[in-house]
Structures are given as C-alpha cells and as structure tokens.
Tab-separated table of C-alpha atoms and ligand atoms in Angstrom:
chain	number	residue	atom	x	y	z
A	128	UNK	CA	177.224	36.568	58.068
A	129	UNK	CA	179.565	39.452	57.154
A	130	UNK	CA	177.868	42.758	58.218
A	131	UNK	CA	177.886	45.121	55.600
A	132	UNK	CA	176.420	48.907	55.484
A	133	UNK	CA	175.684	48.950	52.023
A	134	UNK	CA	172.784	47.513	50.164
A	135	UNK	CA	173.721	44.527	47.846
A	136	UNK	CA	170.899	43.757	44.706
A	137	UNK	CA	171.959	40.708	42.901
A	138	UNK	CA	170.627	41.716	38.532
A	139	UNK	CA	170.785	39.450	35.906
A	140	UNK	CA	173.705	41.007	33.868
A	141	UNK	CA	172.358	40.696	29.779
A	142	UNK	CA	169.128	39.078	29.357
A	143	UNK	CA	165.338	40.052	29.353
A	144	UNK	CA	165.242	41.177	32.194
A	145	UNK	CA	168.740	43.891	32.137
A	146	UNK	CA	166.781	46.688	31.092
A	147	UNK	CA	163.580	46.757	32.335
A	148	UNK	CA	165.220	46.456	35.912
A	149	UNK	CA	167.826	49.311	35.140
A	150	UNK	CA	164.954	51.426	34.468
A	151	UNK	CA	162.379	50.569	37.502
A	152	UNK	CA	166.453	50.966	39.492
A	153	UNK	CA	166.304	54.968	37.682
A	154	UNK	CA	162.468	55.229	38.726
A	155	UNK	CA	163.789	54.345	41.972
A	156	UNK	CA	165.650	57.328	41.231
A	157	UNK	CA	168.897	54.904	41.675
A	158	UNK	CA	171.842	56.263	40.234
A	159	UNK	CA	174.875	53.617	39.597
A	160	UNK	CA	178.694	54.177	38.320
A	161	UNK	CA	179.530	50.565	36.821
A	162	UNK	CA	182.956	48.641	37.718
A	163	UNK	CA	185.586	48.465	34.494
A	164	UNK	CA	184.335	44.865	34.183
A	165	UNK	CA	181.306	44.905	34.049
A	166	UNK	CA	180.256	42.907	36.905
A	167	UNK	CA	179.636	45.496	39.562
A	168	UNK	CA	177.588	49.159	39.879
A	169	UNK	CA	177.906	51.066	42.657
A	170	UNK	CA	175.352	53.097	43.733
A	171	UNK	CA	175.928	56.783	43.606
A	172	UNK	CA	173.405	58.404	46.342
A	173	UNK	CA	171.639	56.374	48.414
A	174	UNK	CA	173.533	53.236	48.698
A	175	UNK	CA	172.402	50.516	47.546
A	176	UNK	CA	175.338	48.379	44.541
A	177	UNK	CA	174.231	45.789	42.779
A	178	UNK	CA	176.069	42.623	41.551
A	179	UNK	CA	175.100	41.369	37.838
A	180	UNK	CA	175.447	37.976	37.299
A	181	UNK	CA	173.685	34.920	35.062
A	182	UNK	CA	169.487	35.739	36.669
A	183	UNK	CA	169.684	31.630	37.626
A	184	UNK	CA	172.475	32.833	40.003
A	185	UNK	CA	170.356	35.245	42.269
A	186	UNK	CA	168.837	32.935	44.202
A	187	UNK	CA	172.300	30.564	45.358
A	188	UNK	CA	173.401	34.102	45.948
A	189	UNK	CA	171.124	35.454	47.978
A	190	UNK	CA	171.072	32.068	50.182
A	191	UNK	CA	174.358	32.463	50.635
A	192	UNK	CA	173.900	36.067	51.891
A	193	UNK	CA	176.184	37.124	49.510
A	194	UNK	CA	173.772	39.869	47.891
A	195	UNK	CA	170.480	41.010	49.752
A	196	UNK	CA	167.692	40.735	47.392
A	197	UNK	CA	167.816	40.220	43.900
A	198	UNK	CA	165.205	40.411	40.816
A	199	UNK	CA	164.735	36.824	38.569
A	200	UNK	CA	161.099	35.885	36.483
A	201	UNK	CA	159.641	34.088	39.182
A	202	UNK	CA	160.106	30.319	37.066
A	203	UNK	CA	163.300	31.388	38.059
A	204	UNK	CA	162.705	30.840	41.547
A	205	UNK	CA	159.811	29.171	41.886
A	206	UNK	CA	162.424	26.674	39.836
A	207	UNK	CA	164.944	26.695	42.565
A	208	UNK	CA	163.738	26.711	45.557
A	209	UNK	CA	163.138	23.450	45.710
A	210	UNK	CA	167.074	22.905	45.830
A	211	UNK	CA	167.938	23.081	49.840
A	212	UNK	CA	170.964	25.110	49.138
A	213	UNK	CA	168.393	27.859	48.426
A	214	UNK	CA	165.652	27.077	50.523
A	215	UNK	CA	164.167	30.583	51.793
A	216	UNK	CA	164.220	32.437	49.330
A	217	UNK	CA	161.253	34.342	48.704
A	218	UNK	CA	159.325	36.602	46.252
A	219	UNK	CA	158.710	40.457	47.783
A	220	UNK	CA	157.491	42.653	45.242
A	221	UNK	CA	155.224	41.369	42.017
A	222	UNK	CA	157.722	44.260	39.215
A	223	UNK	CA	154.872	43.831	36.936
A	224	UNK	CA	157.760	42.929	33.788
A	225	UNK	CA	159.200	40.667	31.983
A	226	UNK	CA	156.033	38.597	32.274
A	227	UNK	CA	155.381	34.375	30.144
A	228	UNK	CA	154.366	31.290	31.030
A	229	UNK	CA	155.770	28.450	31.418
A	230	UNK	CA	153.463	25.576	29.656
A	231	UNK	CA	153.913	22.678	28.014
A	232	UNK	CA	153.238	22.330	23.867
A	233	UNK	CA	153.022	18.847	21.705
A	234	UNK	CA	153.344	18.731	17.978
A	235	UNK	CA	150.777	20.098	16.025
A	236	UNK	CA	149.402	16.939	14.790
A	237	UNK	CA	149.397	15.037	17.984
A	238	UNK	CA	146.066	14.546	19.788
A	239	UNK	CA	146.172	16.237	23.509
A	240	UNK	CA	142.828	15.920	25.441
A	241	UNK	CA	143.576	16.695	29.148
A	242	UNK	CA	147.266	16.164	31.028
A	243	UNK	CA	146.166	12.140	30.573
A	244	UNK	CA	147.219	12.905	27.419
A	245	UNK	CA	150.832	12.912	28.710
A	246	UNK	CA	151.341	9.357	29.763
A	247	UNK	CA	153.783	7.939	28.978
A	248	UNK	CA	155.117	11.034	26.758
A	249	UNK	CA	158.410	12.212	26.932
A	250	UNK	CA	158.486	15.962	27.780
A	251	UNK	CA	161.587	18.039	27.306
A	252	UNK	CA	162.535	20.825	30.146
A	253	UNK	CA	164.670	23.463	31.432
A	254	UNK	CA	162.859	23.378	34.431
A	255	UNK	CA	162.245	20.040	35.290
A	256	UNK	CA	160.917	20.147	39.124
A	257	UNK	CA	158.100	22.803	38.085
A	258	UNK	CA	157.354	20.564	35.159
A	259	UNK	CA	157.870	17.027	37.885
A	260	UNK	CA	155.776	18.780	40.090
A	261	UNK	CA	152.881	19.958	37.564
A	262	UNK	CA	152.576	16.376	36.595
A	263	UNK	CA	152.171	14.660	40.615
A	264	UNK	CA	149.664	17.221	40.943
A	265	UNK	CA	148.427	16.088	37.632
A	266	UNK	CA	148.337	12.685	38.452
A	267	UNK	CA	150.208	11.510	35.259
A	268	UNK	CA	153.144	9.663	34.448
A	269	UNK	CA	155.741	10.764	32.503
A	270	UNK	CA	158.924	10.923	31.421
A	271	UNK	CA	161.371	14.448	32.196
A	272	UNK	CA	163.892	15.140	29.805
A	273	UNK	CA	166.480	17.762	31.299
A	274	UNK	CA	168.313	19.661	28.278
A	275	UNK	CA	169.572	22.629	29.017
A	276	UNK	CA	168.581	25.027	25.828
A	277	UNK	CA	166.508	24.640	22.177
A	278	UNK	CA	163.933	23.195	24.102
A	279	UNK	CA	161.432	23.454	21.619
A	280	UNK	CA	162.650	21.611	18.155
A	281	UNK	CA	163.215	18.225	20.093
A	282	UNK	CA	159.933	16.940	18.985
A	283	UNK	CA	161.530	17.449	16.315
A	284	UNK	CA	165.375	15.615	16.698
A	285	UNK	CA	163.131	12.832	17.659
A	286	UNK	CA	164.022	13.679	21.595
A	287	UNK	CA	161.077	14.239	22.714
A	288	UNK	CA	157.545	14.026	22.055
A	289	UNK	CA	155.843	16.989	24.048
A	290	UNK	CA	158.156	20.222	25.380
A	291	UNK	CA	157.674	23.107	29.039
A	292	UNK	CA	159.295	26.449	28.108
A	293	UNK	CA	158.079	29.181	28.419
A	294	UNK	CA	155.999	31.246	26.031
A	295	UNK	CA	155.287	34.713	25.709
A	296	UNK	CA	154.171	35.281	22.155
A	297	UNK	CA	153.662	32.162	20.984
A	298	UNK	CA	155.583	33.104	17.825
A	299	UNK	CA	158.887	30.502	19.115
A	300	UNK	CA	156.303	28.232	19.035
A	301	UNK	CA	154.014	28.167	16.096
A	302	UNK	CA	157.500	28.316	14.691
A	303	UNK	CA	157.959	24.799	15.490
A	304	UNK	CA	154.754	23.580	15.213
A	305	UNK	CA	154.429	23.291	18.439
A	306	UNK	CA	150.361	23.967	19.699
A	307	UNK	CA	150.675	25.268	23.075
A	308	UNK	CA	147.987	23.097	25.304
A	309	UNK	CA	148.700	23.598	29.612
A	310	UNK	CA	150.094	26.623	31.794
A	311	UNK	CA	152.771	24.598	34.331
A	312	UNK	CA	153.099	28.535	36.367
A	313	UNK	CA	152.295	32.479	35.162
A	314	UNK	CA	155.299	34.578	35.848
A	315	UNK	CA	156.723	37.344	35.908
A	316	UNK	CA	160.026	39.365	37.484
A	317	UNK	CA	159.727	39.399	40.460
A	318	UNK	CA	162.361	41.610	43.652
A	319	UNK	CA	163.744	38.271	45.490
A	320	UNK	CA	164.887	38.214	49.063
A	321	UNK	CA	165.902	35.981	51.937
A	322	UNK	CA	163.153	35.369	54.692
A	323	UNK	CA	165.276	37.399	57.487
A	324	UNK	CA	165.874	40.762	56.565
A	325	UNK	CA	168.933	42.192	57.391
A	326	UNK	CA	168.641	44.415	60.555
A	327	UNK	CA	171.294	46.370	60.648
A	328	UNK	CA	172.163	49.389	58.513
A	329	UNK	CA	170.559	47.531	55.196
A	330	UNK	CA	166.972	47.779	56.688
A	331	UNK	CA	166.519	51.715	56.017
A	332	UNK	CA	168.277	50.463	52.770
A	333	UNK	CA	165.857	48.079	51.907
A	334	UNK	CA	162.573	49.728	53.090
A	335	UNK	CA	163.884	52.728	51.076
A	336	UNK	CA	163.529	50.533	47.592
A	337	UNK	CA	160.617	49.024	48.527
A	338	UNK	CA	158.694	52.038	49.778
A	339	UNK	CA	159.841	53.708	45.787
A	340	UNK	CA	159.138	50.353	43.842
A	341	UNK	CA	155.932	50.376	44.972
A	342	UNK	CA	155.803	54.204	44.033
A	343	UNK	CA	156.355	53.073	41.081
A	344	UNK	CA	154.961	50.038	40.629
A	345	UNK	CA	151.363	51.240	41.727
A	346	UNK	CA	150.791	54.164	39.181
A	347	UNK	CA	152.899	52.038	36.357
A	348	UNK	CA	150.747	52.609	32.968
A	349	UNK	CA	148.096	55.326	35.216
A	350	UNK	CA	147.311	58.575	33.558
A	351	UNK	CA	145.708	61.068	35.198
A	352	UNK	CA	143.149	62.862	33.611
A	353	UNK	CA	141.551	66.389	34.494
A	354	UNK	CA	138.735	67.807	32.790
A	355	UNK	CA	135.996	70.878	33.146
A	356	UNK	CA	131.935	70.139	33.187
A	357	UNK	CA	129.123	71.342	34.505
A	358	UNK	CA	128.068	69.462	37.878
A	359	UNK	CA	125.130	67.953	36.353
A	360	UNK	CA	127.210	65.683	34.109
A	361	UNK	CA	129.512	64.110	36.907
A	362	UNK	CA	127.797	61.117	36.385
A	363	UNK	CA	127.903	60.284	33.388
A	364	UNK	CA	130.948	60.904	33.062
A	365	UNK	CA	132.138	59.557	36.130
A	366	UNK	CA	130.195	56.383	34.091
A	367	UNK	CA	132.170	56.890	31.577
A	368	UNK	CA	135.911	56.692	32.208
A	369	UNK	CA	137.246	53.458	32.315
A	370	UNK	CA	138.059	51.376	35.222
A	371	UNK	CA	135.776	52.874	37.281
A	372	UNK	CA	138.174	55.007	39.028
A	373	UNK	CA	136.913	57.501	41.896
A	374	UNK	CA	137.172	61.005	40.251
A	375	UNK	CA	137.478	63.951	43.230
A	376	UNK	CA	135.585	66.380	41.597
A	377	UNK	CA	136.484	70.105	42.763
A	378	UNK	CA	134.410	73.286	42.277
A	379	UNK	CA	135.405	76.190	40.161
A	380	UNK	CA	135.134	79.994	41.577
A	381	UNK	CA	133.065	82.347	40.019
A	382	UNK	CA	131.256	79.169	38.437
A	383	UNK	CA	128.613	77.561	40.832
A	384	UNK	CA	127.430	74.887	37.957
A	385	UNK	CA	130.688	75.174	36.831
A	386	UNK	CA	133.108	71.811	38.525
A	387	UNK	CA	137.051	69.913	37.187
A	388	UNK	CA	137.018	66.600	37.510
A	389	UNK	CA	140.772	64.586	38.347
A	390	UNK	CA	139.949	61.434	37.789
A	391	UNK	CA	143.043	58.448	37.924
A	392	UNK	CA	142.951	55.781	35.248
A	393	UNK	CA	144.517	52.724	35.758
A	394	UNK	CA	145.589	52.252	31.980
A	395	UNK	CA	145.865	53.888	28.352
A	396	UNK	CA	142.989	56.853	27.820
A	397	UNK	CA	142.441	56.114	23.525
A	398	UNK	CA	140.525	58.919	21.698
A	399	UNK	CA	137.541	56.326	22.288
A	400	UNK	CA	137.502	56.582	25.343
A	401	UNK	CA	137.952	60.537	25.604
A	402	UNK	CA	135.151	61.664	23.239
A	403	UNK	CA	133.110	58.588	25.194
A	404	UNK	CA	133.850	61.341	27.825
A	405	UNK	CA	133.620	64.753	26.325
A	406	UNK	CA	129.804	63.009	24.641
A	407	UNK	CA	129.510	62.756	28.582
A	408	UNK	CA	129.918	66.249	28.755
A	409	UNK	CA	132.962	66.428	29.853
A	410	UNK	CA	135.343	69.665	28.167
A	411	UNK	CA	139.315	71.095	28.020
A	412	UNK	CA	140.375	67.475	28.401
A	413	UNK	CA	143.696	66.402	29.700
A	414	UNK	CA	145.528	63.280	29.885
A	415	UNK	CA	148.738	62.947	32.037
A	416	UNK	CA	151.164	59.619	32.390
A	417	UNK	CA	151.940	59.853	36.110
A	418	UNK	CA	155.248	58.254	37.013
A	419	UNK	CA	155.427	58.159	40.744
A	420	UNK	CA	153.175	58.617	43.207
A	421	UNK	CA	153.348	59.343	47.408
A	422	UNK	CA	150.543	57.836	50.048
B	10	LIG	O1	172.097	34.399	31.157
B	10	LIG	P1	171.292	34.156	31.350
B	10	LIG	O2	171.461	32.695	32.705
B	10	LIG	O3	171.247	35.485	32.610
B	10	LIG	O4	169.870	34.860	30.478
B	10	LIG	P2	168.435	34.023	30.239
B	10	LIG	O5	168.636	33.390	28.862
B	10	LIG	O6	168.640	32.502	31.488
B	10	LIG	O7	167.304	34.426	30.211
B	10	LIG	P3	166.345	35.300	29.543
B	10	LIG	O8	167.039	36.835	29.437
B	10	LIG	O9	166.417	35.080	28.001
B	10	LIG	O10	165.574	35.500	30.166
B	10	LIG	C1	165.095	35.670	31.506
B	10	LIG	C2	164.040	35.493	32.191
B	10	LIG	O11	162.740	36.090	31.204
B	10	LIG	C3	163.686	33.950	31.876
B	10	LIG	O12	163.476	33.184	33.311
B	10	LIG	C4	161.542	34.563	32.200
B	10	LIG	O13	161.339	35.095	33.824
B	10	LIG	C5	161.264	35.709	31.078
B	10	LIG	N1	161.019	36.678	30.053
B	10	LIG	C6	159.760	36.615	29.679
B	10	LIG	C7	161.110	34.994	28.713
B	10	LIG	C8	160.499	35.104	27.725
B	10	LIG	N2	159.256	36.269	28.507
B	10	LIG	C9	160.613	34.439	27.036
B	10	LIG	N3	159.753	34.486	25.963
B	10	LIG	N4	162.432	34.122	28.391
B	10	LIG	C10	162.928	33.128	27.794
B	10	LIG	N5	161.896	33.790	27.063
B	10	LIG	C11	161.911	32.463	25.636
B	10	LIG	C12	161.691	31.397	26.004
B	10	LIG	O14	162.748	29.931	25.893
B	10	LIG	C13	161.251	30.519	24.578
B	10	LIG	O15	163.094	30.411	23.234
B	10	LIG	O16	162.016	33.061	24.391
B	10	LIG	C14	161.178	32.091	23.634
B	10	LIG	C15	159.732	32.409	23.509
B	10	LIG	O17	158.610	33.783	23.328
B	10	LIG	P4	157.913	33.958	22.126
B	10	LIG	O18	157.442	35.119	22.393
B	10	LIG	O19	158.005	33.618	20.781
B	10	LIG	O20	156.519	33.371	22.755
B	11	LIG	ZN1	169.789	32.333	32.957
C-alpha cells in the first residue's frame, strides 16, 4: 500500500451527514480549503485532508486504502460489510448524529402480530443484506425486493407487501399510510477505519483526531452549572440536579457557612429544573454551555 504522510478522511459530499460532520471537524479545530472541483478539502493546520464522496462509496474507499477513515451511517457500514471487498472496515467511534433506525413497516390496514406475520411477504428495501440477516434471525421466509430508492411507495404500487427502510421522525411512513412494526437496526453516524490502522506518520494524526472527537462528543449537550448556597443545602441541591452528576463543592473565603458548587450536567437544564434547584437553597445560578473537555 502507498505510504502517505497525510491522513485522508472520506466524508459524505452532500446529504444528511455532511453538515454535522463538518461541524464536528470544526469543533475539533480542523480547518480546510476546498479544491476547485469541490471533491477534496485540504487541511490547513493538521495533516488531515478530506475526500468528498457518496456515502455508499466510503467503506470501499477505506477497504482499498484510498482513505484511512470515513464517516458513514452504521446502516451503510453494516450493509456493506457483507461484501468481501469491504472486509475489515470497522467502527472506531459513535458520533452522536444522523440517528435513525432501519425498520419494517406494513400498510396501515394489514394485520401484524409478530415477525411470523411476514412469512411469504414481499419486503421492499435498499438494505437487502441487513434485511436478509434479520429474517434469518427471526426464522421467517420472506421475499426481499431490492430497490434503490422510493421504497415507501412500493406497497401502494403493488410491488411489495411491506418495506424495510430508514425512519427518523416517522413522518414519511405516516404520509404513505404505513405502520412501523419492527426495528432491524438502530443507527447513527460512525467513524470507520480499516481494522489495521496505518503505522506511519498518519497514526499521530489519527490519535489527535480521536482525542479531539472524544473531547467534543463527551460533553456535547452538557451544561456547566455554577451556584452558591449554604453548606447545609448541598445535599438537597445535589438531589435536585438532573442526570445525577457529582458536584464539586468549594469553600468561599471569609464565608464559612457558604459554598460554591459546580456540576457538569449531561443535558439541557430547563427553567423548571433550575427553579427546583433554587428552591433547594441555591443562589446566583449560572448555566454555561460546554464546548470541549480534556481529561
Ligand atoms: O448521495 P448519497 O448517496 O451520499 O446520500 P444518500 O441519499 O444515500 O443518504 P442521505 O444523505 O439521505 O442519508 C445519509 C445517512 O443519514 C443515512 O445512511 C443514515 O445513516 C442517516 N439518516 C438519518 C437518514 C435519515 N436519518 C432519514 N430519515 N437517512 C435517510 N432518511 C430518509 C429515509 O430513507 C426516509 O426516506 O428519510 C426518510 C424518513 O425520515 P422521517 O423523518 O420521515 O422518518
Ligand atoms: Zn447513499
């Protein structure tokens, strides 16, 4: 395999994963200059470049060694990993965006009890490998109809009795009079790589990237809560903190009965939660967004 000093990451060119992926890289402190044809992004600070491609091509590009890392939905990774040419591509990190599920849905009027209800049915999907594996696990014999897109209209066209497609809000299913009945796979964007990571100059860049991704994803959505209180109130305040974080309690100079408390809360802190914390005895409450963390 060709020796390269710069790390190359395959990223979806335009689609649901593109914006959140660029946002993550930006939070990791990586800046890029786009090539004229828009297919390549040259890293300006770190030796990390991007190749912008269709998401379906990403596992193959990594398996061939054209790219070292990539960002794809777990649905694409697992669907492709059956192909021998893509062997050994695996997930390094869950990235927390692009969440959806691969689900089976049937027309509203169709009776459904459990997986056995699908016996003999024609199921339309763009994920034939994932669907076939699921059917085998359920011990159900059904016909898999592979379609490249517009899977949700297949039952109305009479070309399928059920579908297996990605669902996020469920609005697409509802608009097509379909009812979700089974989850085949829970998915989110994942950082993928070949099983054997490069051992040359690129390994430092991989380490840097993973450390920064962890620093961003670990605290994403977290809030730092700062407040003052009488020392007697600390237990009641701690009990009122959502997500049960372990607060740090600091004494305040010249005020022996008073403390300053800080806590990293895993989620958004709403007004009701803050008011409950205040009723437990807190004063001077501040809620701060947390951008990154380094242990
Ligand atoms: O051009 P390219 O091949 O790169 O893009 P693409 O069209 O194959 O992919 P894209 O951008 O649509 O999706 C990329 C990835 O986003 C998917 O592989 C999933 O991992 C993830 N993702 C998250 C989704 C959805 N949510 C999603 N809702 N991918 C597709 N959908 C579609 C779904 O197929 C259905 O048509 O949205 C519809 C359902 O959405 P709801 O909200 O109505 O349920
Ligand atoms: Zn695609």
